[in-house]
C-alpha cells in the first residue's frame, strides 16, 4: 500500500489553524527573499506580522521555506491565498507585501515583478495597486527595469560608477580628517569622524542633506522601534532598543551639527 508523502509546507498547512494566514506568511517571506537575501530586519518584520495571524504554529518553519523560495510551496500558497483574499479582501495583505518589499528603501526589479504578480493573483488592477503602493511608501510605483534593453545596463553602469565615486570621496574626506586630527595635540578624534559615524548609522554618506537625514531617521526609527518586536520576546526587544537608541543619538547629533542646518 503506497504511503502519501507530504512536503514540509503541505504538513504545515495540514496542522495550521488558519491555512490562509499560513499561505500569506510564506508569500510575504518570498517577497523579502526576492531582494537577494532574507535580512534580519525582514525576519523581524515578518515575525512581527505573524504575531497577529491565526495560523497557530511557530512562524520560523514557514520563514525558512519561504527563504529557500520553494516554487512548489509558493504555488500552493498562492492557490490557498487566492481563494480567501480575492478582490476587496486583498488590500491588507498587499499592504503588508509592499511594506516588506521596501524595507531597504528601494524596490528591486525582481520584487517589483512579484508585487505585480500578487496584485494580479488577488484581482487587484494595476491602477488601484499603484495607488495603494503610493499610500504605503509615498512614492510612485514605477515600471520594473528591463534587462533585455541596453539602457538597463547603461543605468547599472552609471550607478556603479557613481557608487565608486562616492566611496572614493568618502575615503579622501576620511583621510583629510585623519590628517587634520593628527596635527592637533593629544589624541582627540576629529569632529568630522563623529559626524561620519552618525551618518553611517543612518545609512548615509558625507553628501547627505538635512532633509535626507530626517527621512532616513523616520524610516529607521519606524523599522527598529522596540514596540514592533514585543511579540518576539525580551531578547529581541532589548536588541531593537539598543539599535533604536543608536539611531536616535546619531540623528540628534547631526541635527546639532551646523553643517546640516
Coordinates of C-alpha atoms in Angstrom, one line a residue:
X1 CA 0.0 0.0 0.0
X2 CA 1.5 3.3 -1.1
X3 CA 2.1 6.0 1.5
X4 CA 1.2 9.6 0.7
X5 CA 4.2 11.8 1.3
X6 CA 3.6 15.5 2.1
X7 CA 6.1 18.3 1.5
X8 CA 7.1 20.4 4.6
X9 CA 4.8 23.2 3.6
X10 CA 1.9 20.8 3.0
X11 CA 2.4 19.4 6.5
X12 CA 2.3 23.0 7.9
X13 CA -0.9 23.7 6.1
X14 CA -2.5 20.5 7.5
X15 CA -1.5 21.5 11.0
X16 CA -2.5 25.2 10.6
X17 CA -5.4 26.7 12.4
X18 CA -5.8 29.1 9.5
X19 CA -4.4 28.0 6.2
X20 CA -4.8 31.4 4.6
X21 CA -2.6 33.1 7.2
X22 CA 0.0 30.3 6.7
X23 CA 0.0 30.9 3.0
X24 CA 0.2 34.7 3.4
X25 CA 3.2 34.4 5.7
X26 CA 5.0 32.2 3.2
X27 CA 4.3 34.6 0.4
X28 CA 5.5 37.6 2.5
X29 CA 8.8 35.8 3.1
X30 CA 9.0 35.1 -0.7
X31 CA 8.7 38.9 -1.3
X32 CA 11.5 39.6 1.2
X33 CA 13.8 36.8 -0.2
X34 CA 13.3 38.1 -3.8
X35 CA 15.5 41.1 -2.9
X36 CA 18.5 38.8 -2.9
X37 CA 18.6 37.5 0.7
X38 CA 16.5 37.5 3.8
X39 CA 17.9 40.1 6.1
X40 CA 17.5 40.2 9.9
X41 CA 15.3 43.2 9.5
X42 CA 13.0 41.3 7.2
X43 CA 12.9 38.3 9.5
X44 CA 11.9 40.6 12.5
X45 CA 9.3 42.4 10.4
X46 CA 7.7 39.2 9.1
X47 CA 7.7 37.6 12.6
X48 CA 6.0 40.8 13.9
X49 CA 3.3 40.5 11.3
X50 CA 3.0 36.8 12.1
X51 CA 2.1 37.7 15.7
X52 CA -1.3 39.0 14.6
X53 CA -2.1 36.0 12.4
X54 CA -4.1 32.9 13.4
X55 CA -2.0 30.0 12.0
X56 CA -1.2 28.7 15.4
X57 CA 2.3 27.4 14.9
X58 CA 5.9 28.6 15.0
X59 CA 6.5 31.0 12.1
X60 CA 10.1 30.1 11.8
X61 CA 9.4 27.0 9.8
X62 CA 7.4 29.0 7.3
X63 CA 10.0 31.7 7.0
X64 CA 12.7 29.0 6.3
X65 CA 10.7 27.5 3.5
X66 CA 10.0 31.0 2.0
X67 CA 13.6 32.0 2.3
X68 CA 14.5 29.0 0.1
X69 CA 12.0 30.3 -2.5
X70 CA 10.5 26.8 -2.8
X71 CA 8.4 27.2 -6.0
X72 CA 6.1 24.3 -5.2
X73 CA 5.3 25.7 -1.8
X74 CA 4.9 29.2 -3.3
X75 CA 2.4 27.9 -5.9
X76 CA 0.4 26.1 -3.3
X77 CA 0.4 29.2 -1.1
X78 CA -0.8 31.3 -4.0
X79 CA -3.7 29.0 -4.6
X80 CA -4.7 29.0 -1.0
X81 CA -4.5 32.8 -0.6
X82 CA -6.4 33.4 -3.8
X83 CA -9.5 31.6 -2.5
X84 CA -9.8 33.8 0.6
X85 CA -8.2 37.1 -0.3
X86 CA -9.7 37.9 -3.7
X87 CA -10.8 41.4 -4.7
X88 CA -11.7 43.7 -1.8
X89 CA -10.2 41.2 0.7
X90 CA -6.7 41.6 -0.8
X91 CA -5.8 45.1 0.3
X92 CA -4.4 44.3 3.9
X93 CA -2.2 41.5 2.5
X94 CA -0.9 43.6 -0.4
X95 CA -0.2 46.4 2.0
X96 CA 2.0 44.1 4.1
X97 CA 3.7 42.8 0.9
X98 CA 4.6 46.4 -0.1
X99 CA 6.0 47.1 3.4
X100 CA 8.2 44.0 3.2
X101 CA 9.3 44.9 -0.3
X102 CA 10.7 48.3 0.6
X103 CA 12.4 47.8 3.9
X104 CA 15.7 48.9 2.4
X105 CA 14.0 52.0 0.9
X106 CA 14.3 50.8 -2.7
X107 CA 12.3 48.4 -4.8
X108 CA 14.3 45.7 -6.6
X109 CA 13.3 44.7 -10.1
X110 CA 12.5 41.1 -9.1
X111 CA 10.4 42.3 -6.2
X112 CA 8.6 44.7 -8.4
X113 CA 7.5 41.8 -10.7
X114 CA 6.4 39.7 -7.7
X115 CA 4.3 42.5 -6.3
X116 CA 2.6 42.8 -9.7
X117 CA 2.0 39.0 -9.7
X118 CA 0.4 39.1 -6.3
X119 CA -1.8 42.0 -7.2
X120 CA -3.0 40.2 -10.3
X121 CA -3.4 36.9 -8.4
X122 CA -5.7 38.6 -6.0
X123 CA -7.7 40.5 -8.6
X124 CA -6.3 44.0 -7.9
X125 CA -6.0 46.1 -11.1
X126 CA -2.7 48.0 -11.8
X127 CA -4.1 51.4 -11.1
X128 CA -5.6 50.6 -7.6
X129 CA -2.4 48.8 -6.7
X130 CA -0.3 51.7 -7.8
X131 CA -2.4 53.9 -5.6
X132 CA -2.0 51.5 -2.6
X133 CA 1.7 51.5 -3.2
X134 CA 1.9 55.3 -3.1
X135 CA -0.2 55.3 0.1
X136 CA 2.2 52.9 1.8
X137 CA 5.5 54.3 0.5
X138 CA 4.8 57.9 -0.5
X139 CA 6.4 57.1 -3.9
X140 CA 5.0 56.2 -7.3
X141 CA 5.0 52.5 -8.4
X142 CA 7.5 52.6 -11.3
X143 CA 7.7 50.0 -14.1
X144 CA 10.4 47.4 -13.4
X145 CA 13.7 47.7 -15.3
X146 CA 14.0 45.5 -18.4
X147 CA 17.4 43.6 -18.5
X148 CA 16.9 43.0 -22.2
X149 CA 17.4 46.7 -23.0
X150 CA 20.7 48.4 -23.4
X151 CA 19.5 51.3 -21.3
X152 CA 19.1 49.0 -18.3
X153 CA 22.8 48.1 -18.4
X154 CA 23.8 51.7 -19.0
X155 CA 21.9 52.8 -16.0
X156 CA 23.5 50.0 -13.9
X157 CA 27.0 51.0 -15.0
X158 CA 26.2 54.7 -14.3
X159 CA 25.0 53.7 -10.8
X160 CA 28.1 51.6 -10.2
X161 CA 30.4 54.5 -11.2
X162 CA 28.6 56.9 -9.0
X163 CA 28.9 54.5 -6.1
X164 CA 32.6 54.2 -6.7
X165 CA 33.0 57.9 -7.0
X166 CA 31.1 58.4 -3.7
X167 CA 33.3 55.8 -2.0
X168 CA 36.5 57.4 -3.2
X169 CA 35.1 60.8 -2.0
X170 CA 34.4 59.4 1.5
X171 CA 37.9 57.9 1.6
X172 CA 39.5 61.2 0.7
X173 CA 37.3 63.0 3.2
X174 CA 38.3 60.5 5.9
X175 CA 42.0 60.8 5.1
X176 CA 41.7 64.6 5.3
X177 CA 40.0 64.4 8.7
X178 CA 42.7 62.0 10.0
X179 CA 45.4 64.3 8.7
X180 CA 43.8 67.3 10.3
X181 CA 43.4 65.4 13.6
X182 CA 47.0 64.2 13.7
X183 CA 48.2 67.9 13.6
X184 CA 46.4 68.5 16.9
X185 CA 48.0 68.0 20.3
X186 CA 46.9 64.9 22.1
X187 CA 44.8 62.1 20.8
X188 CA 41.4 63.8 20.3
X189 CA 39.4 62.4 17.4
X190 CA 38.4 65.0 14.8
X191 CA 34.9 66.3 14.9
X192 CA 34.2 65.1 11.3
X193 CA 34.8 61.5 12.3
X194 CA 31.9 61.6 14.7
X195 CA 29.6 63.1 12.1
X196 CA 30.6 60.4 9.6
X197 CA 29.9 57.7 12.2
X198 CA 26.5 59.2 12.8
X199 CA 25.8 59.3 9.1
X200 CA 26.9 55.7 8.7
X201 CA 24.4 54.6 11.4
X202 CA 21.6 56.2 9.4
X203 CA 22.9 54.6 6.1
X204 CA 24.0 57.9 4.6
X205 CA 27.2 59.4 3.3
X206 CA 29.0 62.7 3.7
X207 CA 26.9 64.3 1.0
X208 CA 23.6 63.8 2.9
X209 CA 21.3 66.8 3.3
X210 CA 19.3 67.7 6.3
X211 CA 16.1 66.6 4.6
X212 CA 17.7 63.2 3.7
X213 CA 18.8 62.8 7.4
X214 CA 15.3 63.4 8.6
X215 CA 13.9 60.9 6.1
X216 CA 16.4 58.2 7.0
X217 CA 15.8 58.7 10.7
X218 CA 12.0 58.4 10.3
X219 CA 12.4 55.2 8.2
X220 CA 14.9 53.5 10.6
X221 CA 13.1 54.6 13.7
X222 CA 9.9 53.0 12.5
X223 CA 11.6 49.8 11.4
X224 CA 13.6 49.4 14.7
X225 CA 11.2 50.7 17.3
X226 CA 11.2 48.3 20.2
X227 CA 7.4 48.1 20.2
X228 CA 7.5 46.3 16.8
X229 CA 9.4 43.4 18.5
X230 CA 7.3 43.0 21.6
X231 CA 5.8 39.7 20.4
X232 CA 9.2 38.2 19.7
X233 CA 10.4 38.2 23.3
X234 CA 12.7 40.2 25.7
X235 CA 15.9 39.5 23.8
X236 CA 14.6 40.9 20.5
X237 CA 13.1 43.9 22.3
X238 CA 16.4 44.6 24.0
X239 CA 18.4 44.3 20.8
X240 CA 15.9 46.6 19.0
X241 CA 16.1 49.1 21.8
X242 CA 19.9 49.3 21.6
X243 CA 19.7 49.8 17.8
X244 CA 16.9 52.4 18.2
X245 CA 19.0 54.4 20.8
X246 CA 22.0 54.4 18.4
X247 CA 19.7 55.7 15.6
X248 CA 18.2 58.4 17.9
X249 CA 21.6 59.6 19.2
X250 CA 23.0 59.8 15.7
X251 CA 20.1 61.8 14.5
X252 CA 20.2 64.2 17.4
X253 CA 23.9 64.7 17.0
X254 CA 23.6 65.5 13.3
X255 CA 20.7 67.9 13.9
X256 CA 23.0 69.9 16.2
X257 CA 25.8 70.0 13.5
X258 CA 26.0 73.4 11.9
X259 CA 26.8 71.8 8.5
X260 CA 23.4 70.3 8.3
X261 CA 21.4 73.4 9.2

